[in-house]
Amino acid sequence: MGIKHLYQLIEEHAPAAIKTGEIKNQFGRKVAIYASMSIYSFLIAVRSDGQQLMNESGETTSHLMGLFYRTLRMVDNGIKPLYVFDGAPPKLKSGELAKRFQRKTEAQAAAEEAKETGTAEDVEKFSRRTVRVTREHNEECRRLLKLMGIPFIVAPTEAEAQCAALARAGKVYAAASEDMDTLTFDSPILLRHLTFSEQRKEPILEIHLDKTLEGLEMERDQFIDLCILLGCDYLDPIKGIGPSTALKLIREHKNLEGVVEHIKSSTKSKYTIPDDWPFADARLLFLEPDVRPADDPECDFKWEVPDIEGLVKYLVEEKHFNEDRVRSGAARLQKNMKTAQQSRLEGFFKPVEKTTEEKAKLKRKAEEKVEEKKKKQKQNAKEKKVAKSKARGAA
């Protein structure tokens, strides 16, 4: 799910944080990709006549087809992809997972009913809602990546958190996912639409966290609280609080403790805090996620020359892919892996961490901006009141 309405807020209040471009603009960059989301997207989008692709044995192959050709396209454009798979989900996420299971169960029942009474469009619509990534899908994709020479790692828990940690450590340029909570996990840069930009005719979005915080006029701790208030995978949002209200509440009350106290103490408040709303636990999951450190041997990944005959054996002999296409794709992959890629200038430099004094200065500036806005709002309200009063007197 990610963070509800976060992109909308960034687009409105921090447009400088968003860059758009083509896949070729990512040439020479290493990117950590959220594997499960990509596989899920392939299962939904790579279809024939509204149904998932299957081989002669009746096995689903949409995920393998998507992974092979989309990864090949990235490598063709000079990108070095690293796939990160989910580990065990945090306990706090169990509620969200239960809701997803319930929705898929209901969609399955609706799909079966549509087969009897509905149209082909209804069948396809409900069928897509029943899709889930299984352990077998993950294992098959990992086997394919190994044969392709593309590295992957399995995160201790959340893959987005691991992608963010790798980007923060400079192991990769950015984290790639459709979920906005990758920013909440402190990824300096988030890439969206990377695996499907061509098919969807959408540009790749490059979202920068530092510009996001600057535009929203807050530090990371406040940003995390804002994301929780908007609605994340760990907690339900507070009913009735939309994106604009969430931003206003965090700016006015500084943190979730202040927001909760304000809502509970206000007799006129129309919002109700759920009885079980452990926002401090959710905050900790974003601040201190369980990830592999940058010096972990598992994070010492390499891109290897593909095993062409191994790919043919797996994709052609076992999964019944077209041999000419597989060999052609594998040859392109081999050529790109052998060719030394031109380094980007930014690769020679590492971002310099801001000093405590610089951070404090930025915080003061942000607080001054907020105060200045409040003063202007009060002044405008006062002027409107005076204007109304004069208008009544004139009448």
Tab-separated table of C-alpha atoms in Angstrom:
chain	number	residue	atom	x	y	z
A	1	MET	CA	0.000	0.000	0.000
A	2	GLY	CA	2.742	2.481	0.867
A	3	ILE	CA	1.737	5.928	2.183
A	4	LYS	CA	-1.676	7.285	1.188
A	5	HIS	CA	-1.640	10.607	-0.696
A	6	LEU	CA	2.060	11.264	-0.017
A	7	TYR	CA	2.931	11.767	-3.687
A	8	GLN	CA	0.035	14.226	-3.948
A	9	LEU	CA	1.449	16.292	-1.053
A	10	ILE	CA	4.970	16.269	-2.493
A	11	GLU	CA	3.680	17.287	-5.908
A	12	GLU	CA	1.793	20.199	-4.332
A	13	HIS	CA	4.239	21.410	-1.679
A	14	ALA	CA	7.633	20.179	-2.896
A	15	PRO	CA	7.495	20.030	-6.716
A	16	ALA	CA	11.274	20.599	-6.906
A	17	ALA	CA	11.717	17.153	-5.317
A	18	ILE	CA	10.304	15.412	-8.401
A	19	LYS	CA	12.251	14.947	-11.627
A	20	THR	CA	10.834	13.187	-14.673
A	21	GLY	CA	12.823	11.508	-17.402
A	22	GLU	CA	13.358	8.532	-19.661
A	23	ILE	CA	15.035	5.276	-18.740
A	24	LYS	CA	18.179	6.302	-20.621
A	25	ASN	CA	18.699	9.080	-18.051
A	26	GLN	CA	19.560	6.358	-15.504
A	27	PHE	CA	22.510	5.131	-17.594
A	28	GLY	CA	25.480	3.892	-15.533
A	29	ARG	CA	23.548	3.714	-12.263
A	30	LYS	CA	23.085	0.848	-9.836
A	31	VAL	CA	19.504	0.568	-8.603
A	32	ALA	CA	17.998	-1.539	-5.794
A	33	ILE	CA	14.584	-2.796	-6.967
A	34	TYR	CA	11.758	-3.958	-4.696
A	35	ALA	CA	11.402	-7.471	-6.122
A	36	SER	CA	7.995	-8.514	-4.766
A	37	MET	CA	6.277	-5.422	-6.148
A	38	SER	CA	7.878	-5.956	-9.566
A	39	ILE	CA	6.831	-9.610	-9.626
A	40	TYR	CA	3.287	-8.647	-8.586
A	41	SER	CA	3.197	-6.069	-11.409
A	42	PHE	CA	4.362	-8.687	-13.922
A	43	LEU	CA	1.675	-11.146	-12.787
A	44	ILE	CA	-0.976	-8.453	-13.288
A	45	ALA	CA	0.272	-6.858	-16.505
A	46	VAL	CA	1.943	-9.634	-18.528
A	47	ARG	CA	-1.168	-11.369	-19.859
A	48	SER	CA	-2.810	-12.812	-22.938
A	49	ASP	CA	-6.558	-12.451	-23.546
A	50	GLY	CA	-6.954	-11.197	-19.973
A	51	GLN	CA	-5.334	-14.276	-18.434
A	52	GLN	CA	-1.872	-14.843	-16.954
A	53	LEU	CA	0.606	-16.405	-19.364
A	54	MET	CA	0.926	-20.163	-18.936
A	55	ASN	CA	3.098	-22.792	-20.571
A	56	GLU	CA	1.943	-26.086	-22.035
A	57	SER	CA	2.067	-27.682	-18.586
A	58	GLY	CA	-0.353	-25.119	-17.168
A	59	GLU	CA	2.316	-23.311	-15.112
A	60	THR	CA	2.104	-19.520	-14.753
A	61	THR	CA	5.005	-17.803	-16.542
A	62	SER	CA	3.951	-14.115	-16.494
A	63	HIS	CA	6.397	-13.334	-13.677
A	64	LEU	CA	9.337	-14.967	-15.456
A	65	MET	CA	8.506	-13.376	-18.797
A	66	GLY	CA	8.233	-9.940	-17.193
A	67	LEU	CA	11.379	-10.320	-15.098
A	68	PHE	CA	13.501	-11.571	-18.012
A	69	TYR	CA	12.553	-8.945	-20.567
A	70	ARG	CA	12.175	-5.941	-18.237
A	71	THR	CA	15.529	-6.653	-16.609
A	72	LEU	CA	17.044	-7.037	-20.063
A	73	ARG	CA	15.640	-3.649	-21.043
A	74	MET	CA	17.209	-2.004	-17.989
A	75	VAL	CA	20.599	-3.576	-18.725
A	76	ASP	CA	20.292	-2.489	-22.376
A	77	ASN	CA	19.970	1.068	-21.067
A	78	GLY	CA	23.101	0.842	-18.938
A	79	ILE	CA	21.384	0.214	-15.586
A	80	LYS	CA	22.767	-2.330	-13.119
A	81	PRO	CA	19.729	-3.712	-11.276
A	82	LEU	CA	19.857	-5.391	-7.872
A	83	TYR	CA	16.663	-7.112	-6.710
A	84	VAL	CA	15.712	-7.110	-3.027
A	85	PHE	CA	13.169	-9.656	-1.766
A	86	ASP	CA	10.974	-9.358	1.325
A	87	GLY	CA	11.823	-11.318	4.459
A	88	ALA	CA	9.377	-11.990	7.297
A	89	PRO	CA	6.906	-9.099	7.782
A	90	PRO	CA	6.936	-7.158	11.078
A	91	LYS	CA	4.215	-8.199	13.556
A	92	LEU	CA	2.655	-4.749	13.332
A	93	LYS	CA	1.902	-5.409	9.651
A	94	SER	CA	-0.267	-8.462	10.384
A	95	GLY	CA	-3.470	-6.391	10.403
A	96	GLU	CA	-2.808	-4.997	6.933
A	97	LEU	CA	-1.903	-8.444	5.603
A	98	ALA	CA	-5.131	-9.878	7.036
A	99	LYS	CA	-7.131	-7.175	5.240
A	100	ARG	CA	-5.365	-7.934	1.951
A	101	PHE	CA	-6.137	-11.635	2.338
A	102	GLN	CA	-9.797	-10.846	2.997
A	103	ARG	CA	-9.993	-8.592	-0.067
A	104	LYS	CA	-8.431	-11.280	-2.262
A	105	THR	CA	-10.824	-13.915	-0.884
A	106	GLU	CA	-13.789	-11.671	-1.716
A	107	ALA	CA	-12.354	-10.944	-5.166
A	108	GLN	CA	-11.922	-14.686	-5.795
A	109	ALA	CA	-15.586	-15.281	-5.002
A	110	ALA	CA	-16.586	-12.366	-7.243
A	111	ALA	CA	-14.400	-13.711	-10.057
A	112	GLU	CA	-16.059	-17.126	-9.855
A	113	GLU	CA	-19.495	-15.508	-9.943
A	114	ALA	CA	-18.471	-13.335	-12.893
A	115	LYS	CA	-17.500	-16.451	-14.851
A	116	GLU	CA	-21.106	-17.609	-14.546
A	117	THR	CA	-23.037	-14.370	-14.906
A	118	GLY	CA	-20.666	-11.513	-15.776
A	119	THR	CA	-18.854	-10.206	-18.839
A	120	ALA	CA	-15.261	-10.969	-19.884
A	121	GLU	CA	-14.277	-7.547	-18.492
A	122	ASP	CA	-15.735	-8.423	-15.074
A	123	VAL	CA	-13.886	-11.734	-15.034
A	124	GLU	CA	-10.571	-10.038	-15.855
A	125	LYS	CA	-11.158	-7.245	-13.314
A	126	PHE	CA	-11.809	-9.574	-10.392
A	127	SER	CA	-9.140	-12.022	-11.564
A	128	ARG	CA	-6.470	-9.312	-11.283
A	129	ARG	CA	-7.568	-8.593	-7.714
A	130	THR	CA	-6.894	-12.204	-6.694
A	131	VAL	CA	-3.229	-12.075	-7.717
A	132	ARG	CA	-0.637	-12.662	-5.018
A	133	VAL	CA	3.079	-13.377	-5.080
A	134	THR	CA	3.787	-16.871	-3.737
A	135	ARG	CA	6.931	-18.443	-2.332
A	136	GLU	CA	7.205	-20.444	-5.560
A	137	HIS	CA	7.083	-17.264	-7.661
A	138	ASN	CA	9.922	-15.792	-5.592
A	139	GLU	CA	12.032	-18.953	-5.831
A	140	GLU	CA	11.564	-19.183	-9.589
A	141	CYS	CA	12.513	-15.521	-10.028
A	142	ARG	CA	15.620	-15.911	-7.871
A	143	ARG	CA	16.679	-18.920	-9.961
A	144	LEU	CA	16.206	-16.887	-13.142
A	145	LEU	CA	18.185	-13.909	-11.780
A	146	LYS	CA	21.077	-16.174	-10.804
A	147	LEU	CA	21.221	-17.587	-14.337
A	148	MET	CA	21.095	-14.041	-15.750
A	149	GLY	CA	24.027	-12.958	-13.573
A	150	ILE	CA	21.851	-10.346	-11.841
A	151	PRO	CA	22.442	-10.070	-8.063
A	152	PHE	CA	19.685	-10.284	-5.451
A	153	ILE	CA	19.435	-10.345	-1.674
A	154	VAL	CA	16.697	-11.302	0.776
A	155	ALA	CA	15.977	-8.635	3.397
A	156	PRO	CA	15.494	-9.595	7.059
A	157	THR	CA	12.024	-7.988	6.920
A	158	GLU	CA	10.842	-5.183	4.636
A	159	ALA	CA	12.517	-5.035	1.206
A	160	GLU	CA	11.830	-1.294	0.857
A	161	ALA	CA	13.765	-0.650	4.075
A	162	GLN	CA	16.708	-2.690	2.748
A	163	CYS	CA	16.622	-0.848	-0.593
A	164	ALA	CA	16.689	2.450	1.302
A	165	ALA	CA	19.626	1.301	3.458
A	166	LEU	CA	21.633	0.327	0.350
A	167	ALA	CA	20.935	3.692	-1.278
A	168	ARG	CA	21.848	5.524	1.926
A	169	ALA	CA	25.149	3.642	2.130
A	170	GLY	CA	26.016	4.522	-1.472
A	171	LYS	CA	25.851	0.887	-2.601
A	172	VAL	CA	23.254	1.919	-5.200
A	173	TYR	CA	22.128	5.250	-6.629
A	174	ALA	CA	18.468	4.852	-5.748
A	175	ALA	CA	15.710	2.533	-4.552
A	176	ALA	CA	13.070	1.597	-7.139
A	177	SER	CA	9.497	0.903	-6.032
A	178	GLU	CA	5.959	2.143	-6.529
A	179	ASP	CA	5.445	2.342	-2.759
A	180	MET	CA	6.097	5.796	-1.337
A	181	ASP	CA	7.082	4.394	2.064
A	182	THR	CA	10.534	3.791	0.549
A	183	LEU	CA	11.090	7.505	1.243
A	184	THR	CA	9.793	7.069	4.784
A	185	PHE	CA	12.491	4.426	5.271
A	186	ASP	CA	15.017	7.181	4.452
A	187	SER	CA	16.000	6.409	0.869
A	188	PRO	CA	17.735	9.538	-0.491
A	189	ILE	CA	16.199	8.893	-3.919
A	190	LEU	CA	13.144	6.907	-4.996
A	191	LEU	CA	12.545	5.832	-8.605
A	192	ARG	CA	8.998	5.072	-9.664
A	193	HIS	CA	7.743	3.473	-12.918
A	194	LEU	CA	11.203	2.021	-13.681
A	195	THR	CA	10.073	-1.483	-14.653
A	196	PHE	CA	6.936	-0.481	-16.572
A	197	SER	CA	7.536	3.074	-17.835
A	198	GLU	CA	7.640	1.983	-21.482
A	199	GLN	CA	4.473	-0.115	-21.397
A	200	ARG	CA	2.456	2.436	-19.427
A	201	LYS	CA	3.789	5.368	-21.491
A	202	GLU	CA	4.751	7.065	-18.233
A	203	PRO	CA	7.998	8.893	-17.497
A	204	ILE	CA	10.268	7.600	-14.755
A	205	LEU	CA	9.838	9.673	-11.599
A	206	GLU	CA	12.926	10.465	-9.539
A	207	ILE	CA	11.901	11.740	-6.097
A	208	HIS	CA	14.539	13.265	-3.812
A	209	LEU	CA	14.044	13.071	-0.057
A	210	ASP	CA	16.076	16.175	0.856
A	211	LYS	CA	14.009	18.357	-1.490
A	212	THR	CA	10.837	16.721	-0.173
A	213	LEU	CA	11.693	17.641	3.425
A	214	GLU	CA	12.672	21.142	2.357
A	215	GLY	CA	9.409	21.701	0.498
A	216	LEU	CA	7.294	20.278	3.312
A	217	GLU	CA	9.303	22.384	5.802
A	218	MET	CA	10.037	19.560	8.193
A	219	GLU	CA	12.751	17.215	9.390
A	220	ARG	CA	12.729	13.473	8.948
A	221	ASP	CA	11.132	12.693	12.340
A	222	GLN	CA	8.187	14.940	11.494
A	223	PHE	CA	8.045	13.464	7.991
A	224	ILE	CA	7.714	9.959	9.450
A	225	ASP	CA	4.899	11.159	11.735
A	226	LEU	CA	3.183	12.762	8.743
A	227	CYS	CA	3.405	9.465	6.816
A	228	ILE	CA	1.903	7.540	9.735
A	229	LEU	CA	-0.916	10.080	10.009
A	230	LEU	CA	-1.597	9.779	6.268
A	231	GLY	CA	-1.913	6.000	6.602
A	232	CYS	CA	0.776	3.333	6.274
A	233	ASP	CA	1.017	-0.475	6.211
A	234	TYR	CA	1.374	-0.626	9.994
A	235	LEU	CA	-1.594	1.477	11.148
A	236	ASP	CA	-4.942	2.595	9.837
A	237	PRO	CA	-5.274	6.348	9.345
A	238	ILE	CA	-7.461	8.382	11.687
A	239	LYS	CA	-10.871	8.528	10.039
A	240	GLY	CA	-11.628	11.904	8.493
A	241	ILE	CA	-8.057	13.219	8.372
A	242	GLY	CA	-7.069	13.845	4.767
A	243	PRO	CA	-3.650	14.842	3.383
A	244	SER	CA	-4.037	18.622	3.828
A	245	THR	CA	-5.299	18.248	7.396
A	246	ALA	CA	-2.521	15.775	8.242
A	247	LEU	CA	0.127	18.219	7.017
A	248	LYS	CA	-1.480	21.093	8.919
A	249	LEU	CA	-1.700	19.094	12.172
A	250	ILE	CA	1.958	17.981	12.064
A	251	ARG	CA	3.121	21.512	11.274
A	252	GLU	CA	1.082	22.995	14.108
A	253	HIS	CA	1.697	20.344	16.789
A	254	LYS	CA	5.217	19.243	15.734
A	255	ASN	CA	4.728	15.485	16.208
A	256	LEU	CA	2.145	12.744	16.688
A	257	GLU	CA	2.224	13.090	20.475
A	258	GLY	CA	1.132	16.699	20.010
A	259	VAL	CA	-1.519	15.784	17.444
A	260	VAL	CA	-2.992	13.020	19.611
A	261	GLU	CA	-3.032	15.274	22.688
A	262	HIS	CA	-4.716	18.043	20.689
A	263	ILE	CA	-7.437	15.708	19.375
A	264	LYS	CA	-8.098	14.104	22.752
A	265	SER	CA	-8.181	17.398	24.670
A	266	SER	CA	-10.324	19.284	22.170
A	267	THR	CA	-14.055	19.179	22.906
A	268	LYS	CA	-14.803	20.347	19.374
A	269	SER	CA	-12.607	17.805	17.588
A	270	LYS	CA	-14.441	15.701	15.008
A	271	TYR	CA	-11.677	13.090	14.942
A	272	THR	CA	-11.404	9.962	17.080
A	273	ILE	CA	-8.141	8.186	17.886
A	274	PRO	CA	-8.580	4.393	17.541
A	275	ASP	CA	-8.281	2.503	20.824
A	276	ASP	CA	-5.353	0.489	19.491
A	277	TRP	CA	-3.179	2.968	17.617
A	278	PRO	CA	0.496	2.258	18.519
A	279	PHE	CA	2.026	5.056	16.464
A	280	ALA	CA	5.267	4.974	18.493
A	281	ASP	CA	5.832	1.351	17.438
A	282	ALA	CA	5.163	2.224	13.802
A	283	ARG	CA	7.548	5.174	14.043
A	284	LEU	CA	10.289	2.903	15.389
A	285	LEU	CA	9.858	0.518	12.455
A	286	PHE	CA	10.607	3.414	10.108
A	287	LEU	CA	13.424	4.852	12.236
A	288	GLU	CA	15.156	1.562	13.049
A	289	PRO	CA	14.097	-1.093	10.513
A	290	ASP	CA	15.694	-4.518	10.580
A	291	VAL	CA	18.107	-4.409	7.619
A	292	ARG	CA	21.401	-5.941	6.604
A	293	PRO	CA	24.231	-3.429	7.226
A	294	ALA	CA	26.265	-2.226	4.261
A	295	ASP	CA	29.294	-4.283	5.361
A	296	ASP	CA	27.282	-7.526	5.512
A	297	PRO	CA	28.757	-10.109	3.068
A	298	GLU	CA	25.268	-10.442	1.543
A	299	CYS	CA	25.508	-6.791	0.465
A	300	ASP	CA	28.751	-7.409	-1.419
A	301	PHE	CA	26.903	-8.114	-4.655
A	302	LYS	CA	28.329	-8.473	-8.168
A	303	TRP	CA	26.949	-8.559	-11.697
A	304	GLU	CA	28.137	-11.666	-13.503
A	305	VAL	CA	28.212	-12.928	-17.092
A	306	PRO	CA	24.951	-14.837	-17.748
A	307	ASP	CA	24.779	-18.619	-18.044
A	308	ILE	CA	23.306	-18.813	-21.546
A	309	GLU	CA	22.914	-22.580	-21.687
A	310	GLY	CA	21.479	-22.561	-18.169
A	311	LEU	CA	18.913	-19.966	-19.277
A	312	VAL	CA	17.973	-22.045	-22.309
A	313	LYS	CA	17.576	-25.162	-20.170
A	314	TYR	CA	15.386	-23.336	-17.619
A	315	LEU	CA	13.288	-21.028	-19.798
A	316	VAL	CA	13.072	-23.125	-22.972
A	317	GLU	CA	13.204	-26.742	-21.834
A	318	GLU	CA	11.420	-26.361	-18.483
A	319	LYS	CA	9.165	-23.343	-19.027
A	320	HIS	CA	8.676	-23.644	-22.824
A	321	PHE	CA	9.799	-20.144	-23.812
A	322	ASN	CA	10.769	-19.446	-27.436
A	323	GLU	CA	14.414	-20.551	-27.826
A	324	ASP	CA	15.402	-17.942	-30.427
A	325	ARG	CA	14.109	-15.126	-28.221
A	326	VAL	CA	15.792	-16.459	-25.102
A	327	ARG	CA	19.142	-16.907	-26.879
A	328	SER	CA	18.872	-13.440	-28.434
A	329	GLY	CA	18.083	-11.853	-25.074
A	330	ALA	CA	20.852	-13.779	-23.320
A	331	ALA	CA	23.351	-12.664	-25.978
A	332	ARG	CA	22.375	-9.019	-25.430
A	333	LEU	CA	22.737	-9.517	-21.696
A	334	GLN	CA	26.164	-11.105	-22.121
A	335	LYS	CA	27.355	-8.287	-24.373
A	336	ASN	CA	26.209	-5.570	-21.949
A	337	MET	CA	27.722	-7.313	-18.928
A	338	LYS	CA	31.102	-7.662	-20.663
A	339	THR	CA	31.176	-4.086	-21.894
A	340	ALA	CA	32.656	-1.656	-19.397
A	341	GLN	CA	29.980	0.936	-18.699
A	342	GLN	CA	30.891	4.592	-18.732
A	343	SER	CA	30.929	5.970	-15.197
A	344	ARG	CA	28.745	8.915	-14.345
A	345	LEU	CA	30.511	11.920	-12.871
A	346	GLU	CA	28.367	11.688	-9.728
A	347	GLY	CA	29.853	8.253	-9.071
A	348	PHE	CA	33.176	9.855	-8.133
A	349	PHE	CA	31.630	11.907	-5.354
A	350	LYS	CA	29.799	10.941	-2.202
A	351	PRO	CA	27.251	13.217	-0.521
A	352	VAL	CA	28.661	15.094	2.437
A	353	GLU	CA	26.720	14.612	5.658
A	354	LYS	CA	25.432	17.913	7.071
A	355	THR	CA	26.921	19.006	10.362
A	356	THR	CA	24.792	19.395	13.500
A	357	GLU	CA	25.083	23.153	13.129
A	358	GLU	CA	23.914	23.042	9.503
A	359	LYS	CA	20.959	20.809	10.430
A	360	ALA	CA	19.988	23.183	13.248
A	361	LYS	CA	20.189	26.118	10.850
A	362	LEU	CA	17.921	24.355	8.342
A	363	LYS	CA	15.481	23.548	11.139
A	364	ARG	CA	15.388	27.207	12.238
A	365	LYS	CA	14.757	28.308	8.663
A	366	ALA	CA	11.910	25.827	8.302
A	367	GLU	CA	10.338	26.976	11.577
A	368	GLU	CA	10.726	30.626	10.535
A	369	LYS	CA	8.948	29.889	7.254
A	370	VAL	CA	6.057	28.271	9.094
A	371	GLU	CA	5.785	31.229	11.493
A	372	GLU	CA	5.936	33.671	8.593
A	373	LYS	CA	3.093	31.834	6.871
A	374	LYS	CA	1.017	31.942	10.052
A	375	LYS	CA	1.590	35.692	10.396
A	376	LYS	CA	0.560	36.281	6.783
A	377	GLN	CA	-2.566	34.190	7.260
A	378	LYS	CA	-3.496	36.162	10.392
A	379	GLN	CA	-2.798	39.460	8.615
A	380	ASN	CA	-4.902	38.426	5.606
A	381	ALA	CA	-7.745	37.349	7.897
A	382	LYS	CA	-7.525	40.690	9.746
A	383	GLU	CA	-7.575	42.673	6.487
A	384	LYS	CA	-10.588	40.702	5.230
A	385	LYS	CA	-12.398	41.384	8.496
A	386	VAL	CA	-11.675	45.121	8.230
A	387	ALA	CA	-12.797	45.143	4.590
A	388	LYS	CA	-16.071	43.416	5.501
A	389	SER	CA	-16.642	45.892	8.308
A	390	LYS	CA	-16.104	48.863	5.969
A	391	ALA	CA	-18.409	47.317	3.416
A	392	ARG	CA	-21.170	46.986	6.016
A	393	GLY	CA	-20.631	50.607	7.122
A	394	ALA	CA	-20.851	51.855	3.570
A	395	ALA	CA	-24.090	49.944	3.056
